[in-house]
Short mmCIF file of N, CA and C in Angstrom, two decimals:
data_model
loop_
_atom_site.label_atom_id
_atom_site.label_comp_id
_atom_site.label_asym_id
_atom_site.label_seq_id
_atom_site.Cartn_x
_atom_site.Cartn_y
_atom_site.Cartn_z
N UNK A 1 8.32 139.25 -209.75
CA UNK A 1 9.03 138.08 -209.80
C UNK A 1 9.10 137.45 -211.24
N UNK A 2 8.01 137.65 -211.95
CA UNK A 2 7.94 137.12 -213.32
C UNK A 2 8.96 138.00 -214.12
N UNK A 3 8.88 139.27 -213.96
CA UNK A 3 9.69 140.17 -214.75
C UNK A 3 11.23 139.84 -214.42
N UNK A 4 11.58 139.61 -213.18
CA UNK A 4 12.96 139.26 -212.83
C UNK A 4 13.29 138.01 -213.59
N UNK A 5 12.40 136.90 -213.46
CA UNK A 5 12.69 135.69 -214.19
C UNK A 5 12.99 135.96 -215.74
N UNK A 6 12.12 136.78 -216.33
CA UNK A 6 12.32 137.03 -217.72
C UNK A 6 13.66 137.74 -218.04
N UNK A 7 14.02 138.68 -217.20
CA UNK A 7 15.28 139.34 -217.41
C UNK A 7 16.40 138.41 -217.31
N UNK A 8 16.43 137.53 -216.22
CA UNK A 8 17.46 136.50 -216.06
C UNK A 8 17.49 135.53 -217.31
N UNK A 9 16.36 135.14 -217.88
CA UNK A 9 16.40 134.28 -219.03
C UNK A 9 17.03 134.98 -220.20
N UNK A 10 16.62 136.28 -220.31
CA UNK A 10 17.25 137.05 -221.48
C UNK A 10 18.69 137.14 -221.34
N UNK A 11 19.20 137.33 -220.09
CA UNK A 11 20.64 137.43 -219.95
C UNK A 11 21.28 135.96 -220.26
N UNK A 12 20.66 134.93 -219.75
CA UNK A 12 21.19 133.59 -220.08
C UNK A 12 21.36 133.37 -221.61
N UNK A 13 20.24 133.70 -222.24
CA UNK A 13 20.22 133.48 -223.67
C UNK A 13 21.29 134.35 -224.37
N UNK A 14 21.44 135.64 -223.93
CA UNK A 14 22.27 136.55 -224.57
C UNK A 14 23.73 136.26 -224.33
N UNK A 15 24.08 135.49 -223.35
CA UNK A 15 25.56 135.16 -223.11
C UNK A 15 26.06 134.00 -224.03
N UNK A 16 25.15 133.44 -224.72
CA UNK A 16 25.68 132.32 -225.55
C UNK A 16 26.33 132.91 -226.81
N UNK A 17 27.43 132.41 -227.11
CA UNK A 17 28.32 132.89 -228.24
C UNK A 17 27.60 132.54 -229.58
N UNK A 18 27.53 133.51 -230.41
CA UNK A 18 26.81 133.29 -231.71
C UNK A 18 27.22 132.21 -232.51
N UNK A 19 28.55 131.88 -232.53
CA UNK A 19 29.09 130.88 -233.35
C UNK A 19 28.63 129.53 -232.88
N UNK A 20 28.23 129.41 -231.63
CA UNK A 20 27.74 128.14 -231.03
C UNK A 20 26.22 127.85 -231.39
N UNK A 21 25.58 128.79 -231.96
CA UNK A 21 24.20 128.66 -232.32
C UNK A 21 23.93 128.41 -233.82
N UNK A 22 22.93 127.62 -234.09
CA UNK A 22 22.59 127.38 -235.44
C UNK A 22 21.99 128.66 -236.06
N UNK A 23 22.11 128.76 -237.33
CA UNK A 23 21.50 129.97 -238.00
C UNK A 23 20.11 129.95 -237.75
N UNK A 24 19.29 128.76 -237.69
CA UNK A 24 18.00 128.64 -237.52
C UNK A 24 17.57 129.16 -236.09
N UNK A 25 18.40 128.87 -235.12
CA UNK A 25 18.11 129.26 -233.70
C UNK A 25 18.30 130.76 -233.72
N UNK A 26 19.32 131.32 -234.40
CA UNK A 26 19.43 132.80 -234.42
C UNK A 26 18.23 133.53 -234.96
N UNK A 27 17.69 132.85 -236.07
CA UNK A 27 16.49 133.49 -236.65
C UNK A 27 15.38 133.54 -235.52
N UNK A 28 15.22 132.53 -234.81
CA UNK A 28 14.28 132.53 -233.72
C UNK A 28 14.61 133.73 -232.73
N UNK A 29 15.93 133.74 -232.41
CA UNK A 29 16.32 134.84 -231.40
C UNK A 29 16.06 136.24 -231.95
N UNK A 30 16.31 136.48 -233.21
CA UNK A 30 16.01 137.73 -233.75
C UNK A 30 14.50 137.99 -233.72
N UNK A 31 13.70 137.02 -234.09
CA UNK A 31 12.28 137.18 -233.98
C UNK A 31 11.88 137.51 -232.50
N UNK A 32 12.38 136.85 -231.61
CA UNK A 32 12.08 137.00 -230.20
C UNK A 32 12.39 138.51 -229.75
N UNK A 33 13.66 138.93 -230.17
CA UNK A 33 14.09 140.35 -229.88
C UNK A 33 13.14 141.32 -230.40
N UNK A 34 12.55 141.09 -231.70
CA UNK A 34 11.75 141.91 -232.30
C UNK A 34 10.31 141.70 -231.77
N UNK A 35 10.09 141.00 -230.81
CA UNK A 35 8.77 140.70 -230.22
C UNK A 35 7.83 140.01 -231.17
N UNK A 36 8.30 139.18 -232.16
CA UNK A 36 7.53 138.35 -232.87
C UNK A 36 7.57 137.01 -232.36
N UNK A 37 6.94 136.88 -231.17
CA UNK A 37 6.99 135.55 -230.38
C UNK A 37 6.42 134.42 -231.04
N UNK A 38 5.38 134.63 -231.84
CA UNK A 38 4.85 133.50 -232.59
C UNK A 38 5.82 132.86 -233.58
N UNK A 39 6.57 133.68 -234.30
CA UNK A 39 7.59 133.26 -235.14
C UNK A 39 8.79 132.54 -234.42
N UNK A 40 9.14 133.26 -233.34
CA UNK A 40 10.21 132.58 -232.48
C UNK A 40 9.78 131.23 -232.01
N UNK A 41 8.58 131.11 -231.52
CA UNK A 41 8.05 129.87 -231.04
C UNK A 41 8.01 128.82 -232.12
N UNK A 42 7.58 129.19 -233.29
CA UNK A 42 7.52 128.08 -234.36
C UNK A 42 8.91 127.56 -234.69
N UNK A 43 9.85 128.55 -234.76
CA UNK A 43 11.24 128.15 -235.11
C UNK A 43 11.80 127.34 -233.96
N UNK A 44 11.70 127.77 -232.78
CA UNK A 44 12.24 127.11 -231.58
C UNK A 44 11.61 125.66 -231.34
N UNK A 45 10.32 125.56 -231.62
CA UNK A 45 9.60 124.37 -231.47
C UNK A 45 10.23 123.17 -232.38
N UNK A 46 10.41 123.55 -233.59
CA UNK A 46 11.08 122.71 -234.62
C UNK A 46 12.43 122.25 -234.13
N UNK A 47 13.23 123.18 -233.57
CA UNK A 47 14.56 122.88 -233.13
C UNK A 47 14.49 122.11 -231.78
N UNK A 48 13.68 122.52 -230.90
CA UNK A 48 13.60 121.78 -229.60
C UNK A 48 13.12 120.36 -229.78
N UNK A 49 12.20 120.11 -230.72
CA UNK A 49 11.76 118.71 -231.09
C UNK A 49 12.98 117.90 -231.63
N UNK A 50 13.99 118.54 -232.17
CA UNK A 50 15.21 117.77 -232.62
C UNK A 50 16.32 117.85 -231.58
N UNK A 51 16.03 118.24 -230.37
CA UNK A 51 17.05 118.23 -229.18
C UNK A 51 17.74 119.43 -228.94
N UNK A 52 17.38 120.64 -229.48
CA UNK A 52 18.06 121.86 -229.27
C UNK A 52 17.69 122.39 -227.87
N UNK A 53 18.59 122.33 -226.90
CA UNK A 53 18.36 122.73 -225.55
C UNK A 53 18.05 124.22 -225.40
N UNK A 54 18.75 125.06 -226.05
CA UNK A 54 18.50 126.55 -226.03
C UNK A 54 17.12 126.84 -226.58
N UNK A 55 16.72 126.15 -227.61
CA UNK A 55 15.37 126.41 -228.18
C UNK A 55 14.30 125.96 -227.18
N UNK A 56 14.52 124.84 -226.51
CA UNK A 56 13.53 124.48 -225.45
C UNK A 56 13.49 125.48 -224.29
N UNK A 57 14.61 126.06 -223.93
CA UNK A 57 14.62 127.11 -222.93
C UNK A 57 13.82 128.33 -223.42
N UNK A 58 14.01 128.76 -224.70
CA UNK A 58 13.36 129.88 -225.20
C UNK A 58 11.81 129.66 -225.16
N UNK A 59 11.39 128.41 -225.61
CA UNK A 59 9.91 128.03 -225.55
C UNK A 59 9.46 128.07 -224.18
N UNK A 60 10.21 127.69 -223.17
CA UNK A 60 9.80 127.73 -221.75
C UNK A 60 9.51 129.10 -221.44
N UNK A 61 10.40 130.05 -221.79
CA UNK A 61 10.25 131.53 -221.48
C UNK A 61 8.98 132.07 -222.12
N UNK A 62 8.73 131.74 -223.25
CA UNK A 62 7.62 132.26 -224.00
C UNK A 62 6.30 131.74 -223.32
N UNK A 63 6.24 130.50 -222.99
CA UNK A 63 4.98 129.98 -222.26
C UNK A 63 4.87 130.53 -220.81
N UNK A 64 6.07 130.64 -220.15
CA UNK A 64 6.10 131.12 -218.78
C UNK A 64 5.51 132.49 -218.67
N UNK A 65 5.97 133.38 -219.62
CA UNK A 65 5.60 134.79 -219.60
C UNK A 65 4.36 135.22 -220.36
N UNK A 66 3.74 134.21 -221.10
CA UNK A 66 2.69 134.50 -221.96
C UNK A 66 3.02 135.51 -223.08
N UNK A 67 4.16 135.30 -223.69
CA UNK A 67 4.57 136.03 -224.74
C UNK A 67 3.99 135.68 -226.13
N UNK A 68 3.12 136.41 -226.66
CA UNK A 68 2.34 136.10 -227.89
C UNK A 68 1.38 134.94 -227.73
N UNK A 69 1.16 134.55 -226.55
CA UNK A 69 0.26 133.42 -226.22
C UNK A 69 -0.19 133.61 -224.78
N UNK A 70 -1.17 132.77 -224.42
CA UNK A 70 -1.65 132.86 -223.13
C UNK A 70 -0.47 132.13 -222.16
N UNK A 71 -0.38 132.71 -220.95
CA UNK A 71 0.55 132.11 -220.01
C UNK A 71 0.16 130.62 -219.88
N UNK A 72 1.19 129.78 -219.79
CA UNK A 72 0.86 128.30 -219.69
C UNK A 72 1.97 127.74 -218.88
N UNK A 73 1.87 127.86 -217.44
CA UNK A 73 2.98 127.33 -216.69
C UNK A 73 3.21 125.79 -216.86
N UNK A 74 2.25 125.02 -217.16
CA UNK A 74 2.51 123.58 -217.33
C UNK A 74 3.24 123.33 -218.64
N UNK A 75 2.94 124.12 -219.64
CA UNK A 75 3.66 123.88 -220.92
C UNK A 75 5.11 124.35 -220.70
N UNK A 76 5.27 125.53 -220.02
CA UNK A 76 6.64 126.08 -219.68
C UNK A 76 7.37 124.92 -218.97
N UNK A 77 6.73 124.27 -217.98
CA UNK A 77 7.41 123.21 -217.19
C UNK A 77 7.94 122.03 -218.09
N UNK A 78 7.05 121.78 -219.12
CA UNK A 78 7.36 120.67 -220.07
C UNK A 78 8.60 120.96 -220.85
N UNK A 79 8.68 122.30 -221.31
CA UNK A 79 9.95 122.51 -222.02
C UNK A 79 11.15 122.68 -221.19
N UNK A 80 10.97 123.15 -219.99
CA UNK A 80 12.14 123.16 -218.96
C UNK A 80 12.58 121.72 -218.71
N UNK A 81 11.58 120.82 -218.59
CA UNK A 81 11.98 119.42 -218.32
C UNK A 81 12.77 118.80 -219.50
N UNK A 82 12.32 119.13 -220.73
CA UNK A 82 13.07 118.84 -221.98
C UNK A 82 14.64 119.21 -221.91
N UNK A 83 14.73 120.48 -221.57
CA UNK A 83 16.09 121.02 -221.50
C UNK A 83 16.79 120.48 -220.28
N UNK A 84 16.16 120.34 -219.20
CA UNK A 84 16.89 119.77 -217.95
C UNK A 84 17.32 118.37 -218.25
N UNK A 85 16.50 117.59 -219.02
CA UNK A 85 16.89 116.18 -219.27
C UNK A 85 18.10 116.06 -220.18
N UNK A 86 18.31 117.26 -220.87
CA UNK A 86 19.44 117.32 -221.80
C UNK A 86 20.65 117.80 -221.10
N UNK A 87 20.45 118.15 -219.77
CA UNK A 87 21.62 118.52 -218.94
C UNK A 87 21.89 120.06 -218.75
N UNK A 88 20.90 120.84 -219.16
CA UNK A 88 21.06 122.28 -219.02
C UNK A 88 20.89 122.69 -217.59
N UNK A 89 21.91 123.27 -216.96
CA UNK A 89 21.80 123.67 -215.58
C UNK A 89 20.85 124.81 -215.41
N UNK A 90 20.66 125.67 -216.44
CA UNK A 90 19.68 126.82 -216.33
C UNK A 90 18.34 126.20 -216.21
N UNK A 91 17.99 125.23 -217.06
CA UNK A 91 16.65 124.66 -217.10
C UNK A 91 16.44 123.85 -215.70
N UNK A 92 17.47 123.12 -215.21
CA UNK A 92 17.37 122.45 -214.04
C UNK A 92 16.98 123.44 -212.86
N UNK A 93 17.66 124.59 -212.77
CA UNK A 93 17.46 125.52 -211.86
C UNK A 93 16.02 126.11 -211.99
N UNK A 94 15.61 126.54 -213.16
CA UNK A 94 14.26 127.11 -213.34
C UNK A 94 13.15 126.07 -213.11
N UNK A 95 13.42 124.85 -213.55
CA UNK A 95 12.42 123.79 -213.25
C UNK A 95 12.30 123.57 -211.67
N UNK A 96 13.30 123.74 -211.10
CA UNK A 96 13.40 123.55 -209.71
C UNK A 96 12.56 124.63 -209.05
N UNK A 97 12.54 125.88 -209.50
CA UNK A 97 11.79 126.95 -208.92
C UNK A 97 10.26 126.55 -209.11
N UNK A 98 9.93 125.96 -210.26
CA UNK A 98 8.59 125.62 -210.57
C UNK A 98 8.07 124.46 -209.49
N UNK A 99 8.99 123.52 -209.29
CA UNK A 99 8.60 122.51 -208.26
C UNK A 99 8.59 123.10 -206.86
N UNK A 100 9.44 123.99 -206.57
CA UNK A 100 9.42 124.55 -205.20
C UNK A 100 8.13 125.32 -204.93
N UNK A 101 7.61 126.09 -205.95
CA UNK A 101 6.47 126.88 -205.75
C UNK A 101 5.19 126.21 -206.27
N UNK A 102 5.22 125.04 -206.98
CA UNK A 102 4.07 124.44 -207.55
C UNK A 102 3.49 125.16 -208.75
N UNK A 103 4.28 125.86 -209.39
CA UNK A 103 3.80 126.70 -210.49
C UNK A 103 3.85 125.83 -211.88
N UNK A 104 2.73 125.23 -212.20
CA UNK A 104 2.58 124.48 -213.46
C UNK A 104 2.99 123.04 -213.26
N UNK A 105 3.36 122.62 -212.01
CA UNK A 105 3.67 121.24 -211.62
C UNK A 105 3.20 121.16 -210.24
N UNK A 106 3.05 119.82 -209.79
CA UNK A 106 2.71 119.53 -208.41
C UNK A 106 3.93 119.99 -207.49
N UNK A 107 3.74 120.70 -206.45
CA UNK A 107 4.67 121.15 -205.62
C UNK A 107 5.41 119.97 -205.01
N UNK A 108 6.77 120.01 -205.17
CA UNK A 108 7.57 118.99 -204.61
C UNK A 108 9.01 119.48 -204.31
N UNK A 109 9.13 119.89 -203.04
CA UNK A 109 10.44 120.54 -202.62
C UNK A 109 11.64 119.52 -202.66
N UNK A 110 11.43 118.30 -202.56
CA UNK A 110 12.51 117.31 -202.68
C UNK A 110 12.96 117.32 -204.21
N UNK A 111 11.99 117.40 -205.07
CA UNK A 111 12.39 117.39 -206.46
C UNK A 111 13.07 118.66 -206.76
N UNK A 112 12.65 119.83 -206.25
CA UNK A 112 13.27 121.08 -206.53
C UNK A 112 14.72 121.03 -205.97
N UNK A 113 15.00 120.50 -204.76
CA UNK A 113 16.24 120.39 -204.19
C UNK A 113 17.14 119.59 -205.10
N UNK A 114 16.59 118.44 -205.59
CA UNK A 114 17.38 117.53 -206.52
C UNK A 114 17.88 118.22 -207.80
N UNK A 115 16.93 119.00 -208.37
CA UNK A 115 17.22 119.80 -209.56
C UNK A 115 18.25 120.79 -209.34
N UNK A 116 18.08 121.59 -208.24
CA UNK A 116 19.03 122.65 -207.91
C UNK A 116 20.41 121.99 -207.61
N UNK A 117 20.50 120.91 -206.99
CA UNK A 117 21.76 120.23 -206.75
C UNK A 117 22.51 119.90 -207.99
N UNK A 118 21.69 119.29 -208.91
CA UNK A 118 22.28 118.98 -210.30
C UNK A 118 22.87 120.28 -210.95
N UNK A 119 22.06 121.41 -210.96
CA UNK A 119 22.60 122.55 -211.59
C UNK A 119 23.73 123.22 -210.80
N UNK A 120 23.71 123.03 -209.52
CA UNK A 120 24.91 123.50 -208.57
C UNK A 120 26.16 122.71 -208.94
N UNK A 121 26.04 121.48 -209.09
CA UNK A 121 27.23 120.67 -209.36
C UNK A 121 27.82 120.96 -210.77
N UNK A 122 27.05 121.65 -211.69
CA UNK A 122 27.53 122.14 -212.97
C UNK A 122 28.01 123.51 -212.80
N UNK A 123 27.97 124.17 -211.62
CA UNK A 123 28.57 125.38 -211.46
C UNK A 123 27.70 126.56 -211.56
N UNK A 124 26.43 126.41 -211.62
CA UNK A 124 25.48 127.45 -211.76
C UNK A 124 25.37 128.14 -210.29
N UNK A 125 25.82 129.36 -210.17
CA UNK A 125 25.98 130.02 -208.87
C UNK A 125 24.62 130.12 -208.21
N UNK A 126 23.61 130.59 -208.85
CA UNK A 126 22.29 130.78 -208.17
C UNK A 126 21.74 129.45 -207.65
N UNK A 127 22.00 128.41 -208.32
CA UNK A 127 21.59 127.00 -207.91
C UNK A 127 22.44 126.58 -206.62
N UNK A 128 23.77 127.03 -206.64
CA UNK A 128 24.64 126.66 -205.52
C UNK A 128 24.10 127.30 -204.28
N UNK A 129 23.72 128.62 -204.46
CA UNK A 129 23.14 129.33 -203.36
C UNK A 129 21.85 128.78 -202.85
N UNK A 130 20.96 128.33 -203.69
CA UNK A 130 19.62 127.75 -203.26
C UNK A 130 20.01 126.33 -202.64
N UNK A 131 20.92 125.63 -203.12
CA UNK A 131 21.19 124.38 -202.54
C UNK A 131 21.83 124.54 -201.17
N UNK A 132 22.73 125.54 -200.99
CA UNK A 132 23.28 125.76 -199.66
C UNK A 132 22.25 126.20 -198.70
N UNK A 133 21.26 127.03 -199.17
CA UNK A 133 20.24 127.41 -198.26
C UNK A 133 19.34 126.29 -197.80
N UNK A 134 19.10 125.32 -198.74
CA UNK A 134 18.37 124.20 -198.43
C UNK A 134 18.95 123.27 -197.42
N UNK A 135 20.29 123.12 -197.55
CA UNK A 135 21.11 122.33 -196.63
C UNK A 135 21.05 123.03 -195.30
N UNK A 136 21.22 124.26 -195.25
CA UNK A 136 21.17 125.08 -194.04
C UNK A 136 19.88 124.95 -193.27
N UNK A 137 18.73 124.87 -194.10
CA UNK A 137 17.38 124.81 -193.51
C UNK A 137 17.05 123.38 -193.03
N UNK A 138 17.78 122.45 -193.56
CA UNK A 138 17.56 121.06 -193.21
C UNK A 138 16.46 120.44 -193.97
#
């Protein structure tokens, strides 16, 4: 499950057009691809603190998967929350998973549904599927 999550995150980050990213973010991405996770985290933390949503998502992945650091589901949830608050449907979806499973946060399926619904309304297909499933289950 963790591996699948990691692959999905990489695909999300890889689909962003380079011209939309700051040079500093790209330096973090290159460090991440080179498996220099400490350098990527340092760069992305500075950017995320300034409101860079993609940098916050990158930090969440680093902490979620223990890349260059110990796994820290709570810290991962914190960065997903930052990106979700900025309107990222990917972060809303992934934070919803954390609430659904209780991974790094207190389990709260209502909160998970609310986050998935927000992401679904923004067109994120996987969130639309989860929201539909939740409606079906009642």
